mmCIF file of C-alpha atoms (C1' of nucleotides) in Angstrom:
data_model
loop_
_atom_site.group_PDB
_atom_site.id
_atom_site.type_symbol
_atom_site.label_atom_id
_atom_site.label_comp_id
_atom_site.label_asym_id
_atom_site.label_seq_id
_atom_site.Cartn_x
_atom_site.Cartn_y
_atom_site.Cartn_z
ATOM 1 C CA MET A 180 -9.176 -130.799 -49.494
ATOM 2 C CA GLU A 181 -10.155 -133.041 -52.350
ATOM 3 C CA GLU A 182 -13.579 -132.940 -53.909
ATOM 4 C CA HIS A 183 -14.809 -136.282 -52.558
ATOM 5 C CA MET A 184 -13.742 -135.325 -49.044
ATOM 6 C CA LYS A 185 -15.865 -132.180 -48.982
ATOM 7 C CA LYS A 186 -17.872 -131.946 -45.801
ATOM 8 C CA CYS A 187 -21.525 -132.826 -46.299
ATOM 9 C CA ILE A 188 -24.240 -130.523 -45.003
ATOM 10 C CA CYS A 189 -27.084 -132.889 -45.680
ATOM 11 C CA THR A 190 -29.900 -130.520 -44.756
ATOM 12 C CA LEU A 191 -29.268 -128.050 -47.583
ATOM 13 C CA PRO A 192 -32.271 -127.933 -49.946
ATOM 14 C CA ASP A 193 -31.948 -127.956 -53.725
ATOM 15 C CA GLU A 194 -30.195 -124.966 -55.219
ATOM 16 C CA ASP A 195 -33.371 -124.359 -57.210
ATOM 17 C CA GLU A 196 -35.540 -124.179 -54.122
ATOM 18 C CA MET A 197 -33.216 -121.752 -52.409
ATOM 19 C CA PHE A 198 -33.094 -119.641 -55.558
ATOM 20 C CA ASP A 199 -36.887 -119.565 -55.834
ATOM 21 C CA LEU A 200 -37.161 -118.651 -52.177
ATOM 22 C CA ALA A 201 -34.836 -115.702 -52.681
ATOM 23 C CA GLU A 202 -36.857 -114.649 -55.716
ATOM 24 C CA LEU A 203 -40.022 -114.693 -53.624
ATOM 25 C CA PHE A 204 -38.575 -112.547 -50.861
ATOM 26 C CA LYS A 205 -37.131 -110.195 -53.462
ATOM 27 C CA ILE A 206 -40.714 -109.293 -54.365
ATOM 28 C CA PHE A 207 -41.425 -108.281 -50.770
ATOM 29 C CA GLY A 208 -38.106 -106.464 -50.593
ATOM 30 C CA ASP A 209 -39.261 -103.214 -52.133
ATOM 31 C CA SER A 210 -41.198 -100.600 -50.197
ATOM 32 C CA THR A 211 -43.375 -99.672 -53.154
ATOM 33 C CA ARG A 212 -44.573 -103.244 -53.537
ATOM 34 C CA ILE A 213 -45.032 -103.633 -49.791
ATOM 35 C CA ARG A 214 -47.143 -100.484 -49.762
ATOM 36 C CA ILE A 215 -49.241 -101.777 -52.648
ATOM 37 C CA LEU A 216 -49.812 -105.046 -50.799
ATOM 38 C CA PHE A 217 -50.915 -103.152 -47.692
ATOM 39 C CA VAL A 218 -53.393 -101.130 -49.722
ATOM 40 C CA LEU A 219 -54.869 -104.428 -50.906
ATOM 41 C CA PHE A 220 -54.963 -105.892 -47.393
ATOM 42 C CA ASP A 221 -58.576 -105.025 -46.672
ATOM 43 C CA ASN A 222 -60.062 -104.793 -50.127
ATOM 44 C CA GLU A 223 -59.548 -104.990 -53.856
ATOM 45 C CA HIS A 224 -58.648 -101.701 -55.533
ATOM 46 C CA SER A 225 -58.261 -100.391 -59.060
ATOM 47 C CA VAL A 226 -54.886 -99.325 -60.425
ATOM 48 C CA SER A 227 -55.730 -95.617 -60.312
ATOM 49 C CA ASP A 228 -57.027 -95.999 -56.743
ATOM 50 C CA ILE A 229 -53.697 -97.437 -55.672
ATOM 51 C CA ALA A 230 -51.806 -94.742 -57.518
ATOM 52 C CA ASP A 231 -53.887 -92.040 -55.802
ATOM 53 C CA VAL A 232 -53.522 -93.478 -52.321
ATOM 54 C CA LEU A 233 -49.773 -93.979 -52.647
ATOM 55 C CA ASN A 234 -49.256 -90.752 -54.587
ATOM 56 C CA MET A 235 -47.577 -92.576 -57.433
ATOM 57 C CA THR A 236 -47.669 -92.548 -61.206
ATOM 58 C CA GLN A 237 -50.153 -94.904 -62.846
ATOM 59 C CA SER A 238 -47.276 -96.309 -64.861
ATOM 60 C CA ALA A 239 -45.080 -97.014 -61.839
ATOM 61 C CA VAL A 240 -47.949 -98.790 -60.084
ATOM 62 C CA SER A 241 -48.778 -100.811 -63.159
ATOM 63 C CA HIS A 242 -45.175 -101.949 -63.555
ATOM 64 C CA GLN A 243 -45.065 -103.140 -59.960
ATOM 65 C CA LEU A 244 -48.453 -104.819 -60.227
ATOM 66 C CA LYS A 245 -47.105 -106.786 -63.153
ATOM 67 C CA ILE A 246 -44.286 -108.096 -60.964
ATOM 68 C CA LEU A 247 -46.715 -108.952 -58.161
ATOM 69 C CA ARG A 248 -48.996 -110.666 -60.656
ATOM 70 C CA GLN A 249 -46.192 -112.752 -62.142
ATOM 71 C CA ALA A 250 -45.236 -113.857 -58.619
ATOM 72 C CA LYS A 251 -48.879 -114.818 -58.072
ATOM 73 C CA LEU A 252 -49.088 -112.555 -55.033
ATOM 74 C CA VAL A 253 -52.019 -110.598 -56.453
ATOM 75 C CA SER A 254 -54.804 -111.435 -58.857
ATOM 76 C CA SER A 255 -56.901 -109.161 -61.017
ATOM 77 C CA ARG A 256 -60.355 -108.909 -62.511
ATOM 78 C CA ARG A 257 -61.641 -106.479 -65.058
ATOM 79 C CA ASP A 258 -64.787 -104.424 -64.430
ATOM 80 C CA GLY A 259 -65.449 -102.229 -67.407
ATOM 81 C CA LYS A 260 -62.509 -99.931 -68.029
ATOM 82 C CA GLN A 261 -61.005 -100.588 -64.647
ATOM 83 C CA ILE A 262 -58.986 -103.540 -63.403
ATOM 84 C CA PHE A 263 -59.281 -104.457 -59.771
ATOM 85 C CA TYR A 264 -56.392 -106.071 -57.939
ATOM 86 C CA SER A 265 -56.563 -108.147 -54.777
ATOM 87 C CA LEU A 266 -54.242 -110.328 -52.725
ATOM 88 C CA ALA A 267 -53.894 -113.765 -54.261
ATOM 89 C CA ASP A 268 -53.892 -115.897 -51.125
ATOM 90 C CA GLU A 269 -53.380 -116.047 -47.392
ATOM 91 C CA HIS A 270 -49.614 -116.542 -47.647
ATOM 92 C CA VAL A 271 -49.189 -112.848 -48.363
ATOM 93 C CA HIS A 272 -50.818 -111.972 -45.060
ATOM 94 C CA THR A 273 -48.770 -114.563 -43.228
ATOM 95 C CA ILE A 274 -45.394 -113.592 -44.644
ATOM 96 C CA ILE A 275 -45.952 -109.910 -43.932
ATOM 97 C CA GLN A 276 -47.239 -110.693 -40.455
ATOM 98 C CA VAL A 277 -44.164 -112.732 -39.543
ATOM 99 C CA GLY A 278 -41.966 -109.968 -40.916
ATOM 100 C CA ARG A 279 -43.725 -107.375 -38.770
ATOM 101 C CA GLU A 280 -43.207 -109.508 -35.684
ATOM 102 C CA HIS A 281 -39.484 -109.594 -36.341
ATOM 103 C CA ILE A 282 -39.368 -105.807 -36.764
ATOM 104 C CA GLU A 283 -41.081 -105.062 -33.454
ATOM 105 C CA GLU A 284 -38.261 -105.499 -31.003
ATOM 106 C CA MET B 208 -60.452 -84.601 -56.532
ATOM 107 C CA GLU B 209 -59.319 -82.110 -53.944
ATOM 108 C CA GLU B 210 -56.763 -82.960 -51.298
ATOM 109 C CA HIS B 211 -59.130 -83.023 -48.306
ATOM 110 C CA MET B 212 -61.478 -85.350 -50.176
ATOM 111 C CA LYS B 213 -58.833 -88.015 -50.723
ATOM 112 C CA LYS B 214 -60.121 -91.435 -49.828
ATOM 113 C CA CYS B 215 -58.791 -92.704 -46.500
ATOM 114 C CA ILE B 216 -57.286 -96.164 -46.205
ATOM 115 C CA CYS B 217 -57.111 -96.204 -42.437
ATOM 116 C CA THR B 218 -55.347 -99.544 -42.098
ATOM 117 C CA LEU B 219 -52.101 -98.449 -43.742
ATOM 118 C CA PRO B 220 -49.191 -98.679 -41.250
ATOM 119 C CA ASP B 221 -46.619 -95.927 -40.864
ATOM 120 C CA GLU B 222 -44.439 -95.322 -43.883
ATOM 121 C CA ASP B 223 -41.470 -96.116 -41.664
ATOM 122 C CA GLU B 224 -42.780 -99.515 -40.710
ATOM 123 C CA MET B 225 -43.502 -100.435 -44.306
ATOM 124 C CA PHE B 226 -40.044 -99.258 -45.289
ATOM 125 C CA ASP B 227 -38.382 -101.303 -42.538
ATOM 126 C CA LEU B 228 -40.401 -104.326 -43.559
ATOM 127 C CA ALA B 229 -39.198 -104.025 -47.137
ATOM 128 C CA GLU B 230 -35.633 -103.651 -45.886
ATOM 129 C CA LEU B 231 -35.999 -106.865 -43.894
ATOM 130 C CA PHE B 232 -37.314 -108.878 -46.825
ATOM 131 C CA LYS B 233 -34.608 -107.401 -49.022
ATOM 132 C CA ILE B 234 -32.094 -109.292 -46.890
ATOM 133 C CA PHE B 235 -33.838 -112.580 -47.643
ATOM 134 C CA GLY B 236 -34.146 -111.613 -51.289
ATOM 135 C CA ASP B 237 -30.717 -112.771 -52.373
ATOM 136 C CA SER B 238 -29.902 -116.399 -53.026
ATOM 137 C CA THR B 239 -26.407 -116.125 -51.580
ATOM 138 C CA ARG B 240 -27.745 -114.898 -48.258
ATOM 139 C CA ILE B 241 -30.523 -117.501 -48.267
ATOM 140 C CA ARG B 242 -27.914 -120.188 -48.848
ATOM 141 C CA ILE B 243 -25.809 -118.878 -45.995
ATOM 142 C CA LEU B 244 -28.834 -118.929 -43.696
ATOM 143 C CA PHE B 245 -29.577 -122.521 -44.683
ATOM 144 C CA VAL B 246 -26.016 -123.543 -43.899
ATOM 145 C CA LEU B 247 -26.519 -122.073 -40.429
ATOM 146 C CA PHE B 248 -29.873 -123.794 -39.962
ATOM 147 C CA ASP B 249 -28.566 -126.784 -38.041
ATOM 148 C CA ASN B 250 -25.361 -125.449 -36.540
ATOM 149 C CA GLU B 251 -22.955 -122.580 -36.190
ATOM 150 C CA HIS B 252 -20.171 -122.449 -38.764
ATOM 151 C CA SER B 253 -17.004 -120.488 -39.354
ATOM 152 C CA VAL B 254 -16.635 -118.119 -42.289
ATOM 153 C CA SER B 255 -14.276 -120.392 -44.174
ATOM 154 C CA ASP B 256 -16.602 -123.353 -43.560
ATOM 155 C CA ILE B 257 -19.448 -121.459 -45.176
ATOM 156 C CA ALA B 258 -17.251 -120.385 -48.055
ATOM 157 C CA ASP B 259 -16.165 -123.977 -48.653
ATOM 158 C CA VAL B 260 -19.659 -125.439 -48.509
ATOM 159 C CA LEU B 261 -21.103 -122.809 -50.823
ATOM 160 C CA ASN B 262 -18.029 -122.713 -53.066
ATOM 161 C CA MET B 263 -17.647 -118.985 -52.606
ATOM 162 C CA THR B 264 -14.849 -116.546 -51.926
ATOM 163 C CA GLN B 265 -14.093 -115.805 -48.284
ATOM 164 C CA SER B 266 -14.516 -112.131 -49.094
ATOM 165 C CA ALA B 267 -17.924 -112.528 -50.687
ATOM 166 C CA VAL B 268 -19.169 -114.554 -47.722
ATOM 167 C CA SER B 269 -17.800 -112.034 -45.257
ATOM 168 C CA HIS B 270 -19.501 -109.149 -47.042
ATOM 169 C CA GLN B 271 -22.841 -110.941 -46.926
ATOM 170 C CA LEU B 272 -22.368 -111.945 -43.292
ATOM 171 C CA LYS B 273 -21.896 -108.304 -42.467
ATOM 172 C CA ILE B 274 -25.272 -107.508 -44.003
ATOM 173 C CA LEU B 275 -26.915 -110.390 -42.130
ATOM 174 C CA ARG B 276 -25.255 -109.255 -38.907
ATOM 175 C CA GLN B 277 -26.434 -105.661 -39.302
ATOM 176 C CA ALA B 278 -29.964 -106.944 -39.841
ATOM 177 C CA LYS B 279 -29.599 -108.978 -36.641
ATOM 178 C CA LEU B 280 -30.380 -112.185 -38.512
ATOM 179 C CA VAL B 281 -27.123 -113.848 -37.460
ATOM 180 C CA SER B 282 -24.816 -113.449 -34.495
ATOM 181 C CA SER B 283 -21.158 -114.303 -34.139
ATOM 182 C CA ARG B 284 -18.659 -115.421 -31.565
ATOM 183 C CA ARG B 285 -14.909 -115.600 -31.838
ATOM 184 C CA ASP B 286 -13.010 -118.784 -31.029
ATOM 185 C CA GLY B 287 -9.322 -118.226 -31.559
ATOM 186 C CA LYS B 288 -8.642 -117.184 -35.118
ATOM 187 C CA GLN B 289 -12.044 -118.263 -36.309
ATOM 188 C CA ILE B 290 -15.394 -116.541 -36.004
ATOM 189 C CA PHE B 291 -18.457 -118.721 -35.768
ATOM 190 C CA TYR B 292 -21.800 -117.499 -37.071
ATOM 191 C CA SER B 293 -25.241 -118.747 -36.069
ATOM 192 C CA LEU B 294 -28.843 -117.766 -36.642
ATOM 193 C CA ALA B 295 -29.833 -114.919 -34.335
ATOM 194 C CA ASP B 296 -33.342 -116.037 -33.418
ATOM 195 C CA GLU B 297 -36.335 -118.159 -34.293
ATOM 196 C CA HIS B 298 -37.833 -115.578 -36.660
ATOM 197 C CA VAL B 299 -35.353 -116.563 -39.336
ATOM 198 C CA HIS B 300 -36.627 -120.136 -39.290
ATOM 199 C CA THR B 301 -40.227 -118.954 -39.327
ATOM 200 C CA ILE B 302 -39.882 -116.506 -42.188
ATOM 201 C CA ILE B 303 -38.062 -119.004 -44.366
ATOM 202 C CA GLN B 304 -40.545 -121.724 -43.488
ATOM 203 C CA VAL B 305 -43.542 -119.609 -44.495
ATOM 204 C CA GLY B 306 -41.764 -118.699 -47.720
ATOM 205 C CA ARG B 307 -41.153 -122.353 -48.525
ATOM 206 C CA GLU B 308 -44.832 -123.130 -47.979
ATOM 207 C CA HIS B 309 -45.778 -120.496 -50.510
ATOM 208 C CA ILE B 310 -43.312 -121.892 -53.049
ATOM 209 C CA GLU B 311 -44.632 -125.454 -52.872
ATOM 210 C CA GLU B 312 -47.750 -125.254 -55.032
ATOM 211 C "C1'" DC C 251 8.437 -109.787 -32.510
ATOM 212 C "C1'" DA C 252 7.745 -112.165 -37.059
ATOM 213 C "C1'" DG C 253 5.077 -115.039 -39.872
ATOM 214 C "C1'" DA C 254 0.981 -117.677 -40.817
ATOM 215 C "C1'" DC C 255 -3.767 -117.958 -40.681
ATOM 216 C "C1'" DA C 256 -8.788 -116.196 -40.335
ATOM 217 C "C1'" DT C 257 -11.723 -112.551 -41.095
ATOM 218 C "C1'" DA C 258 -13.088 -107.737 -42.401
ATOM 219 C "C1'" DT C 259 -13.281 -103.941 -45.450
ATOM 220 C "C1'" DG C 260 -12.809 -100.282 -49.167
ATOM 221 C "C1'" DA C 261 -12.787 -99.341 -54.134
ATOM 222 C "C1'" DA C 262 -14.226 -100.513 -58.575
ATOM 223 C "C1'" DC C 263 -16.929 -102.744 -61.984
ATOM 224 C "C1'" DG C 264 -20.824 -105.045 -64.142
ATOM 225 C "C1'" DA C 265 -25.527 -106.548 -63.555
ATOM 226 C "C1'" DA C 266 -30.027 -105.848 -61.885
ATOM 227 C "C1'" DT C 267 -33.753 -102.712 -60.538
ATOM 228 C "C1'" DG C 268 -37.370 -99.030 -60.304
ATOM 229 C "C1'" DC C 269 -38.882 -94.903 -62.157
ATOM 230 C "C1'" DT C 270 -40.224 -91.750 -66.082
ATOM 231 C "C1'" DC C 271 -41.779 -90.749 -70.567
ATOM 232 C "C1'" DA C 272 -44.016 -91.911 -74.621
ATOM 233 C "C1'" DT C 273 -47.038 -94.872 -76.624
ATOM 234 C "C1'" DA C 274 -49.804 -99.105 -77.262
ATOM 235 C "C1'" DT C 275 -53.857 -101.878 -75.983
ATOM 236 C "C1'" DG C 276 -58.412 -102.402 -74.389
ATOM 237 C "C1'" DT C 277 -63.147 -100.708 -73.011
ATOM 238 C "C1'" DT C 278 -67.157 -97.737 -73.001
ATOM 239 C "C1'" DA C 279 -70.218 -94.194 -74.573
ATOM 240 C "C1'" DA C 280 -71.864 -90.971 -78.018
ATOM 241 C "C1'" DT D 201 -66.405 -95.307 -85.696
ATOM 242 C "C1'" DT D 202 -64.382 -91.816 -82.885
ATOM 243 C "C1'" DA D 203 -63.157 -89.736 -78.569
ATOM 244 C "C1'" DA D 204 -62.215 -90.331 -73.811
ATOM 245 C "C1'" DC D 205 -60.764 -93.049 -70.188
ATOM 246 C "C1'" DA D 206 -58.111 -96.993 -67.763
ATOM 247 C "C1'" DT D 207 -54.356 -99.872 -67.907
ATOM 248 C "C1'" DA D 208 -50.096 -102.039 -69.910
ATOM 249 C "C1'" DT D 209 -45.614 -101.897 -71.798
ATOM 250 C "C1'" DG D 210 -40.980 -100.832 -74.021
ATOM 251 C "C1'" DA D 211 -36.838 -97.903 -73.932
ATOM 252 C "C1'" DG D 212 -33.753 -95.093 -71.452
ATOM 253 C "C1'" DC D 213 -31.614 -93.505 -67.289
ATOM 254 C "C1'" DA D 214 -30.014 -93.220 -62.567
ATOM 255 C "C1'" DT D 215 -29.355 -95.862 -58.550
ATOM 256 C "C1'" DT D 216 -28.554 -99.995 -55.968
ATOM 257 C "C1'" DC D 217 -26.361 -104.286 -55.302
ATOM 258 C "C1'" DG D 218 -23.111 -108.320 -55.225
ATOM 259 C "C1'" DT D 219 -18.832 -109.762 -56.571
ATOM 260 C "C1'" DT D 220 -13.734 -109.418 -57.051
ATOM 261 C "C1'" DC D 221 -9.229 -107.745 -55.883
ATOM 262 C "C1'" DA D 222 -6.123 -105.790 -52.838
ATOM 263 C "C1'" DT D 223 -5.233 -104.855 -48.351
ATOM 264 C "C1'" DA D 224 -6.148 -104.059 -43.409
ATOM 265 C "C1'" DT D 225 -7.187 -105.967 -38.822
ATOM 266 C "C1'" DG D 226 -6.943 -109.443 -35.426
ATOM 267 C "C1'" DT D 227 -5.172 -113.849 -33.314
ATOM 268 C "C1'" DC D 228 -2.078 -117.531 -32.397
ATOM 269 C "C1'" DT D 229 2.498 -119.905 -32.514
ATOM 270 C "C1'" DG D 230 7.374 -120.237 -32.562
#
DNA sequence: CAGACATATGAACGAATGCTCATATGTTAA
DNA sequence: TTAACATATGAGCATTCGTTCATATGTCTG
């Protein structure tokens, strides 16, 4: 089949958009990060709080928080020596909620 | 802080559920699989169709379809020599849609 | 049954990922 | 300023993951 004859699937989004979408879901695709997000569901928490609750190293938590921060899924504020993290927006709740609905079957 | 004094975050789901959730999002967290899902958005397609449209090896597509099948995100039916894949249920649309909304900002 | 075609699968390899360890940066109190 | 505490970060390592290549399985036609 020659190039100009290639069948057209007109509804395919830009390659960039599909790539970005995969990158977004990749963030949710790690149980450590999911657990961190759940800890932040009800309230903001400091890094050491999260590490305590999840029984993880401060360093490991901090590394993952950096990834969540870069993806704009969490935001942070400093209060003295501590830094408090919270969910960035409602999309985080929504995405996780839809995922949970799919699981329960 | 002693063990029995550890602060209780009562809203945390089971470890298993959080793990399964991460596993689900992990499937969406690869641009090849996202692209395959988009190809199947409007209609069922055969393996070689998908490979052609996405300019991928038949083998690579088949490997990814296996992963999508195991996660129950796509289903398949045989018609002669070909096997046609389609989206398994509405959750796939929903999850991708919510993801796209988060991207557009 | 033999050959062609469509799909599936196992092994191997390179790239990406998450953790650990050591250390750097930043903040507060003495 | 110095010491203690909280967080961030870079390097190294082990594991996971997606592709390729070769080949197996399954289906139809002659």
